[in-house]
Structures are given as structure tokens and as C-alpha cells.
XYZ file of C-alpha atoms in Angstrom:
464
model
C 3.358 4.028 -11.679
C 4.178 5.228 -8.165
C 1.523 4.695 -5.523
C 0.016 7.672 -3.756
C 0.409 7.860 -0.006
C -3.318 7.356 0.601
C -3.150 3.904 -1.028
C -0.304 2.662 1.177
C -2.078 1.224 4.187
C -1.057 0.175 7.705
C -0.645 -3.455 6.655
C 1.738 -2.350 3.914
C 3.943 -0.372 6.293
C 3.833 -2.967 9.087
C 4.689 -6.436 7.803
C 5.360 -9.452 9.990
C 8.506 -11.067 8.642
C 11.954 -12.342 9.450
C 15.249 -10.588 10.262
C 17.761 -9.219 9.774
C 16.771 -6.847 6.942
C 13.547 -5.901 5.188
C 15.324 -4.741 2.023
C 18.083 -7.374 1.979
C 16.205 -10.334 3.483
C 12.419 -9.929 3.289
C 12.367 -8.164 -0.099
C 14.649 -10.683 -1.858
C 12.698 -13.565 -0.319
C 9.388 -12.156 -1.584
C 10.974 -11.459 -4.978
C 12.313 -15.004 -5.296
C 8.944 -16.384 -4.282
C 7.253 -14.301 -6.981
C 9.705 -15.550 -9.589
C 8.927 -19.112 -8.542
C 5.207 -18.371 -8.964
C 5.852 -16.940 -12.426
C 7.584 -20.176 -13.389
C 4.997 -22.550 -11.936
C 1.932 -20.567 -13.023
C 2.962 -19.540 -16.538
C 6.405 -20.371 -17.884
C 6.614 -24.093 -17.182
C 3.073 -25.029 -18.205
C 4.219 -25.946 -21.739
C 7.777 -27.041 -20.935
C 8.559 -30.789 -21.301
C 9.086 -32.543 -17.978
C 12.458 -33.895 -19.116
C 13.838 -30.425 -19.981
C 17.129 -29.526 -18.295
C 16.265 -26.477 -16.188
C 18.583 -24.202 -14.231
C 17.870 -21.102 -12.145
C 20.416 -18.325 -11.722
C 20.118 -15.199 -9.583
C 22.121 -12.002 -9.908
C 22.401 -9.603 -6.966
C 23.556 -6.052 -7.674
C 24.630 -2.941 -5.817
C 24.005 -2.825 -2.097
C 22.576 -6.356 -2.166
C 25.917 -7.607 -3.426
C 27.924 -5.380 -1.079
C 26.207 -6.366 2.174
C 23.962 -9.271 1.223
C 26.037 -11.949 2.923
C 25.804 -10.179 6.283
C 22.078 -9.617 5.767
C 21.328 -13.238 4.850
C 20.256 -12.354 1.302
C 21.536 -15.642 -0.097
C 19.541 -17.683 2.412
C 16.471 -15.534 1.837
C 16.637 -16.007 -1.938
C 16.937 -19.759 -1.502
C 13.948 -19.804 0.842
C 11.849 -17.727 -1.548
C 12.690 -19.961 -4.499
C 11.574 -22.894 -2.327
C 8.205 -21.178 -1.945
C 8.542 -20.131 1.696
C 6.971 -16.925 2.996
C 8.702 -14.452 5.382
C 5.605 -14.188 7.564
C 3.969 -17.595 7.464
C 6.951 -19.959 7.247
C 8.828 -21.079 10.337
C 12.101 -19.181 10.745
C 14.078 -22.410 11.200
C 12.639 -23.750 7.935
C 13.613 -20.529 6.160
C 17.249 -20.712 7.213
C 17.508 -24.458 6.566
C 16.792 -24.187 2.830
C 20.257 -23.052 1.717
C 22.154 -25.751 3.661
C 19.786 -28.327 2.172
C 20.409 -26.993 -1.340
C 24.147 -27.279 -0.837
C 23.599 -31.004 -0.324
C 20.927 -31.489 -3.022
C 20.823 -28.491 -5.402
C 17.392 -29.041 -6.948
C 14.058 -27.231 -6.698
C 10.831 -29.028 -7.523
C 8.569 -26.702 -9.486
C 5.256 -28.503 -9.896
C 6.453 -31.643 -11.678
C 9.623 -30.071 -13.050
C 13.096 -30.192 -11.513
C 15.355 -27.140 -11.706
C 18.996 -27.063 -10.645
C 20.138 -24.295 -8.309
C 23.505 -24.401 -6.563
C 23.843 -21.363 -4.281
C 27.644 -21.263 -4.538
C 27.547 -21.469 -8.321
C 24.266 -19.963 -9.479
C 23.957 -17.010 -7.087
C 26.070 -14.150 -8.470
C 27.250 -11.148 -6.441
C 27.736 -8.328 -8.955
C 28.469 -4.595 -9.008
C 26.823 -1.259 -9.637
C 26.029 -1.595 -13.331
C 23.788 -3.968 -15.247
C 24.389 -4.720 -18.930
C 26.709 -1.719 -19.127
C 24.201 0.745 -17.703
C 23.242 2.146 -14.297
C 21.077 0.159 -11.912
C 17.384 1.080 -11.657
C 17.773 0.894 -7.844
C 20.674 0.169 -5.441
C 18.925 -3.095 -4.482
C 18.462 -4.766 -7.873
C 18.016 -8.488 -8.568
C 17.737 -10.437 -11.801
C 16.203 -13.917 -11.786
C 16.804 -16.186 -14.771
C 15.579 -19.575 -15.922
C 17.640 -21.522 -18.445
C 16.173 -24.399 -20.439
C 18.806 -26.653 -21.996
C 21.340 -23.834 -21.408
C 19.211 -21.322 -23.327
C 17.703 -18.357 -21.495
C 13.975 -19.060 -21.261
C 12.791 -16.363 -18.876
C 14.132 -13.501 -16.786
C 12.687 -11.005 -14.353
C 14.304 -7.901 -12.830
C 13.000 -7.057 -9.354
C 13.942 -4.198 -7.032
C 13.864 -4.318 -3.240
C 12.944 -0.736 -2.428
C 12.870 -0.845 1.385
C 10.528 -2.107 4.076
C 9.892 -5.377 2.246
C 8.324 -3.526 -0.701
C 9.373 -4.743 -4.125
C 8.976 -3.429 -7.660
C 9.639 -5.106 -10.995
C 10.796 -3.813 -14.338
C 8.042 -4.350 -16.898
C 8.335 -5.073 -20.590
C 8.640 -1.341 -21.303
C 11.524 -0.897 -18.874
C 9.324 0.901 -16.349
C 9.234 0.310 -12.588
C 5.883 -1.048 -11.418
C 4.637 -2.204 -8.018
C 5.040 -5.947 -7.462
C 3.612 -6.529 -3.987
C 1.415 -9.418 -2.938
C -1.453 -7.010 -2.296
C -4.220 -6.636 -4.854
C -4.147 -3.197 -6.417
C -7.305 -1.096 -6.244
C -8.101 1.969 -8.314
C -11.445 2.973 -6.813
C -11.765 6.684 -5.967
C -11.063 7.136 -2.264
C -13.387 9.122 0.005
C -10.459 11.011 1.534
C -7.633 11.309 -1.016
C -4.279 12.777 0.002
C -0.675 12.570 -1.089
C 1.060 15.121 1.133
C 1.071 15.901 4.826
C -0.665 19.211 4.138
C -3.409 17.405 2.234
C -3.820 14.851 5.021
C -4.244 17.584 7.618
C -6.702 19.419 5.351
C -8.759 16.243 4.842
C -8.926 15.649 8.596
C -9.973 19.247 9.233
C -12.578 19.459 6.476
C -14.115 16.069 7.264
C -14.084 16.470 11.018
C -12.717 12.950 11.301
C -9.859 11.743 13.450
C -6.734 10.888 11.417
C -7.135 7.149 11.939
C -10.777 7.364 10.844
C -9.677 8.854 7.511
C -7.329 5.924 6.919
C -9.944 3.357 7.952
C -12.478 4.829 5.515
C -9.950 4.708 2.660
C -8.968 1.145 3.533
C -12.601 0.031 3.582
C -13.073 1.483 0.102
C -10.101 -0.627 -1.034
C -11.748 -3.739 0.375
C -10.349 -3.996 3.899
C -13.095 -3.742 6.554
C -12.246 -2.020 9.814
C -12.787 -5.212 11.821
C -10.278 -7.109 9.681
C -7.797 -4.239 9.774
C -7.937 -4.142 13.563
C -7.603 -7.922 13.746
C -4.423 -7.737 11.670
C -3.125 -4.806 13.722
C -3.698 -6.895 16.840
C -1.468 -9.601 15.351
C 1.177 -6.967 14.640
C 1.020 -5.657 18.213
C 1.272 -9.228 19.535
C 4.314 -9.902 17.331
C 6.012 -6.727 18.554
C 5.324 -7.595 22.181
C 6.480 -11.198 21.732
C 9.677 -9.912 20.150
C 10.403 -7.690 23.146
C 9.728 -10.573 25.529
C 12.064 -12.934 23.654
C 14.703 -10.243 23.487
C 14.761 -9.489 27.204
C 14.989 -13.194 28.054
C 17.627 -14.368 25.589
C 21.382 -14.361 26.060
C 24.229 -15.315 23.766
C 26.309 -14.070 20.853
C 24.699 -12.638 17.723
C 25.576 -14.473 14.482
C 27.807 -13.045 11.779
C 31.329 -13.018 13.184
C 31.451 -9.741 15.117
C 30.972 -11.640 18.381
C 28.452 -9.041 19.585
C 27.033 -10.080 22.934
C 23.296 -9.750 23.427
C 22.712 -7.358 26.322
C 18.966 -6.655 26.486
C 18.456 -9.329 29.138
C 21.165 -8.043 31.465
C 20.006 -4.435 31.001
C 16.419 -5.465 31.678
C 17.478 -7.232 34.858
C 19.422 -4.162 36.016
C 16.787 -1.659 34.865
C 15.625 -0.516 38.309
C 19.163 -0.224 39.601
C 20.380 1.713 36.558
C 17.390 4.047 36.703
C 17.928 4.850 40.354
C 21.574 5.649 39.671
C 21.068 8.167 36.885
C 17.476 9.295 37.345
C 16.523 8.083 33.903
C 14.441 5.051 32.939
C 16.270 2.995 30.312
C 13.095 1.096 29.479
C 12.576 2.485 25.934
C 16.214 1.854 25.025
C 16.164 -1.669 26.475
C 12.988 -2.586 24.592
C 14.408 -1.275 21.312
C 17.655 -3.185 21.847
C 15.702 -6.356 22.656
C 13.801 -6.227 19.360
C 16.817 -5.396 17.261
C 18.854 -8.188 18.799
C 16.053 -10.545 17.795
C 16.127 -9.045 14.321
C 19.914 -9.424 14.059
C 19.514 -13.090 14.994
C 17.086 -13.666 12.100
C 14.007 -13.870 14.313
C 10.386 -12.897 13.780
C 9.943 -9.106 13.713
C 7.688 -6.430 12.225
C 8.929 -3.956 9.635
C 8.427 -0.567 11.248
C 8.906 0.581 8.552
C 12.032 -1.554 8.003
C 13.721 -4.390 9.863
C 16.730 -2.218 10.562
C 14.403 0.144 12.440
C 12.068 -2.516 13.819
C 12.821 -1.884 17.499
C 11.839 1.741 17.769
C 8.034 1.643 17.511
C 7.588 -1.446 19.733
C 9.735 0.286 22.371
C 7.679 3.486 22.266
C 4.345 1.645 22.328
C 5.459 -0.558 25.264
C 6.674 2.493 27.181
C 3.449 4.437 26.666
C 1.365 1.410 27.574
C 3.275 1.048 30.838
C 2.844 4.715 31.743
C -0.693 5.407 30.516
C -2.408 1.999 30.401
C -3.628 2.637 26.858
C -6.449 0.568 25.408
C -5.851 -1.914 22.631
C -7.848 0.236 20.223
C -5.728 3.275 21.091
C -2.546 1.330 20.354
C -4.044 0.261 17.021
C -4.973 3.883 16.224
C -1.371 4.845 16.914
C -0.139 2.312 14.381
C -2.643 3.575 11.821
C -1.455 7.174 12.149
C 2.198 6.091 12.206
C 1.611 4.279 8.903
C 0.499 7.552 7.287
C 3.863 9.123 8.123
C 5.675 6.077 6.744
C 3.614 6.235 3.561
C 4.445 9.912 3.096
C 8.169 9.209 3.512
C 8.022 6.307 1.074
C 6.142 8.429 -1.464
C 8.245 11.587 -1.261
C 11.665 10.395 -0.054
C 12.614 6.766 0.685
C 12.629 4.182 3.464
C 15.605 2.370 1.896
C 18.964 2.678 3.650
C 20.664 1.812 0.374
C 18.967 4.768 -1.262
C 19.030 7.570 1.341
C 20.965 6.217 4.315
C 19.714 5.497 7.825
C 17.701 8.714 7.876
C 15.232 6.736 5.763
C 15.070 3.904 8.284
C 15.599 5.013 11.891
C 14.681 8.596 10.957
C 11.396 7.496 9.411
C 10.606 5.179 12.301
C 11.269 7.986 14.779
C 8.848 10.245 12.918
C 6.237 7.482 12.736
C 6.589 6.725 16.442
C 6.425 10.381 17.443
C 3.272 10.986 15.399
C 1.649 7.825 16.722
C 2.532 8.750 20.301
C 0.962 12.191 19.974
C -2.189 10.614 18.570
C -2.413 8.016 21.335
C -2.009 10.717 23.976
C -4.816 12.857 22.576
C -2.843 15.481 20.663
C -4.106 17.511 17.724
C -3.301 16.775 14.099
C -1.047 19.849 14.069
C 0.907 18.466 17.015
C 1.043 15.079 15.293
C 2.547 16.639 12.144
C 4.994 18.677 14.221
C 6.204 15.593 16.097
C 6.775 13.722 12.829
C 8.724 16.655 11.415
C 10.924 16.798 14.511
C 11.629 13.077 14.178
C 12.826 13.423 10.588
C 14.613 16.756 11.043
C 16.931 15.443 13.725
C 17.971 12.403 11.705
C 18.781 14.240 8.467
C 22.051 13.045 6.983
C 22.335 9.897 9.097
C 24.459 7.358 7.242
C 23.837 3.633 6.822
C 27.247 2.089 7.476
C 26.805 -1.237 9.294
C 30.021 -3.024 10.211
C 30.505 -6.133 8.039
C 27.088 -5.458 6.549
C 25.460 -6.835 9.700
C 22.400 -5.174 11.233
C 24.174 -4.920 14.588
C 26.654 -2.048 14.954
C 25.536 0.749 14.932
C 21.977 -0.321 14.061
C 20.874 -1.766 17.408
C 21.847 1.283 19.470
C 20.477 3.634 16.810
C 17.027 2.177 17.490
C 17.489 2.815 21.209
C 18.469 6.439 20.566
C 15.630 6.836 18.064
C 13.059 5.607 20.576
C 14.155 8.232 23.093
C 14.083 10.931 20.405
C 10.575 9.901 19.375
C 9.269 10.203 22.919
C 10.953 13.588 23.309
C 9.533 14.795 19.984
C 6.045 13.741 21.046
C 6.306 15.454 24.434
C 7.718 18.651 22.926
C 4.844 18.779 20.457
C 2.201 18.048 23.086
C 3.618 20.891 25.185
C 3.242 23.349 22.289
C 0.339 24.576 20.167
C 1.475 22.564 17.143
C 2.590 25.540 15.074
C 6.123 25.278 13.662
C 8.196 26.844 10.914
C 9.303 23.769 8.936
C 6.543 21.564 7.558
C 6.715 17.786 7.305
C 6.434 18.060 3.524
C 9.428 20.393 3.417
C 11.600 18.174 5.616
C 10.763 15.156 3.427
C 11.949 17.085 0.387
C 15.210 17.874 2.181
C 15.522 14.247 3.280
C 15.346 13.080 -0.327
C 17.827 15.705 -1.507
C 20.219 14.802 1.319
C 20.005 11.121 0.411
C 20.749 11.841 -3.236
C 23.748 13.979 -2.259
C 25.112 11.406 0.191
C 28.157 9.494 -1.036
C 27.237 5.932 -2.009
C 29.804 4.450 0.379
C 27.679 5.665 3.299
C 24.494 3.968 2.021
C 24.541 0.305 3.077
C 27.635 -0.749 1.198
C 29.983 -1.443 4.130
C 32.668 0.555 2.287
C 32.728 3.745 4.376
C 32.162 5.290 7.771
C 31.810 3.005 10.782
C 31.721 -0.005 8.472
C 35.483 0.306 8.061
C 35.916 -0.541 11.761
């Protein structure tokens, strides 16, 4: 059953994790970790300790096409080892696969299970068991006992670190770490029009609507704001690391990190062309950290993780916004992300980069309008502008690495978001195309887009 937008909260849209990809790194890591939990909590409880156990993992579609460049193999190994994309040290995460290549065994409670990455991790195609894939990012985890299949689980990485599993009836169901709640919400909505109507009828600010719904689902406002503070800190730390780090990004393209040099030259460059490169530099800094496998925040994906931190840092510098205002901006931005996830997609493998950088631009624009005191109509207009001017954007990373064109796309998206916010604030908020309509077009465009332009490294710029 697909979640409604009102049940996808800020902490779902903004997840602290590890680069370079939310769908190809974070999602597979979470999926592998869940499969490990299934084995330790249920499957192995009645299995003899001397049983010969072997784990095999199949990666399909876009995961197979670009998974090596996105670190999917290392992420799967780390998840099977029980590591978490947020709470485990990044060095520990990336050390698991090299360790397995030396000693290919996982300890699962008191059981030992063989897993050789080179032998038991399979990179497959666009069909499964002779039929179409349930999602472009499909994984199948299998446990063999004495060479007989004992258990299997099919899990989908659907963008932004969200995962779904295929249940016993062949249906897609949510498979996140969060506890599901089915209590009636005080302010239900599932479209942008409904969200605006709820805000107007209740007289509440948009972030207050979300906070009330989250409290009904068991997340008090104080705890929500505490977690949002951690997210803001992670974003800021990522910018700071990015503007102070030099070197070559991993993966073989020999891309030189440039955020530090641009940051150093910022005043000089601005005086030459009359334009402050700050937003672009901040976005580049974050996405270089992401490309290096560092600690980032999905916003809503890793591939678009630089855009929102850049916009928030820029606005903070210009307007000295309070911490609570920055948190409110994230809350409102999460509503836009939830609407995109519900009615289109935030997966580059499903709808192209319009679902990643396009969504992040819309989220950032809406959040910016909110933080600067705009109306809900102006907020919706800014989000629509952000999506509209990314429609059709392909996801064609060279060598499957989240580097070219991804890093610069975040820089361009940050500038677009700021422009969208300022255009909306300068108007009365009335516009011809609604956010709901542009999301419908976004989904249709993604479905019509040729698969080679959707995170497969088989078309477009990916061909060099």
C-alpha cells in the first residue's frame, strides 16, 4: 500500500547517511541490513549451528548498470555486516568488502555464513525470472542451507534511501525502519491543493500542520526539532569539509575537487562578474563530499544532496535566520518532497534527474519562500517553478559515478531555487500551472523517457 504524502515526514525525506547515492548506496545498505535482521531474528533460530550457510545477492536493472560506480557492492557488504548508513563510521562501512575478500564469512548470531563478493554478488539485467522488474532498482537476497534455498527476499530501492519489499502476495509494501502508524491525522492531505486548503481552513502555518500530524504519529515537536538540528549540523559540516578538502575524487575519472579553490577565490570571482558564486560553491562542496563517500543528508536524494544546504547557507548569510526558521524551512521542504514521491518519483532510475535535482530545487524554493515570510500560495508557486524548469532532465552520469554532470547540476539547481523563490515572493502567488499538475507531467515525462537516460550509463553524457 502506497503511503499518503501526509504520512511522509521530514525525517523520512531528510536522512543522514553516506555517499555517493541514496538509491544505489544507502537503499541497498538498508536492504541488506534488513535481510540480515530477518535471518538473525527469524530464519536461523531453528537452524543447526553446523549447517553450511551461504548468502547470495542479485542486483538488477539500474543497480547492475551503475552499481559499481555508486559503491553498491560495498554498501551491500556493509549492510549484511549489520552496519548502518547513519550511525556507522564511514571508514568502517567501506572497509567491510575488502575484509570479506580476505575472509568471506559473516557471523550471524552463532551461525557462520559464507559470502564472497566476487562470487556471490551477481550483476544481472532488466528481467527477473523471465518477467519485468517491479522497479529499476531491484535486489534479491538469498540464503542457502546445504546448497538448498532456505530463504529469499526481494527488496526495491525506490529513491532517497526509501526501500520497499515484495510480500508473499507479490505486492510492493513499505519496508522502512520507521514504525508505521495508522491513526487518523488532524490535518490529512495527499495533494498540494489539499495541503493549501488545510493550511487556509485551519489558520495554521504550513510547518505547524506537519508538526501536528507528526505528533499524532508519535513524534513530539521537541524531538522533531532536535533531529532537524542534527540534520542542519550535518549539512553545515558537509559544506565546511567540502570547502577545505582538496584532491581527486575516487572512481577513475580523475575529477579534481574544486570547491576549496573556488571558495578561496570567491570574493575575487564575485567582483569580476558581479555575481556571488556562494550558492554554487556550497552545492559543489557538498556533492564532492558525497562523491567521495562521505557523510551527507538525502535532500531528497544523495545525488541532489548539495542543493538545499547551499540555499539554506546562502539565506542564513544574507538574512541571519534563526535556527527555528531554518528548521521550519526543512519541514515545508519535506512536504514538497513527499508530494513528489507520492505522485511522481524521486528516483533517477525511474524518472531521470528531474526526480532528483528537480525535486530538490522545488523543495528548496518552497522552503526559502517560507523562511522569508511568503504566503502558502507563493510557496506552492515557487515549488512549481522548481519542478517545471527541470522537466525532462536526464540521469546520465559518466561511468555511473555521481560526479559528472551531477555535481554541477546541484550548483545550477541551487541558483534556480533561489531565483524561483525570489520570483514568487515578488508576485502575488497566483499562477496558471499548479504544483499538482506539474507533478503529473513529471511522472508522465519520466515514463516516456528512454531507459538509457535513466541512470544506466548507456546514453547521453554517460557515453563521454
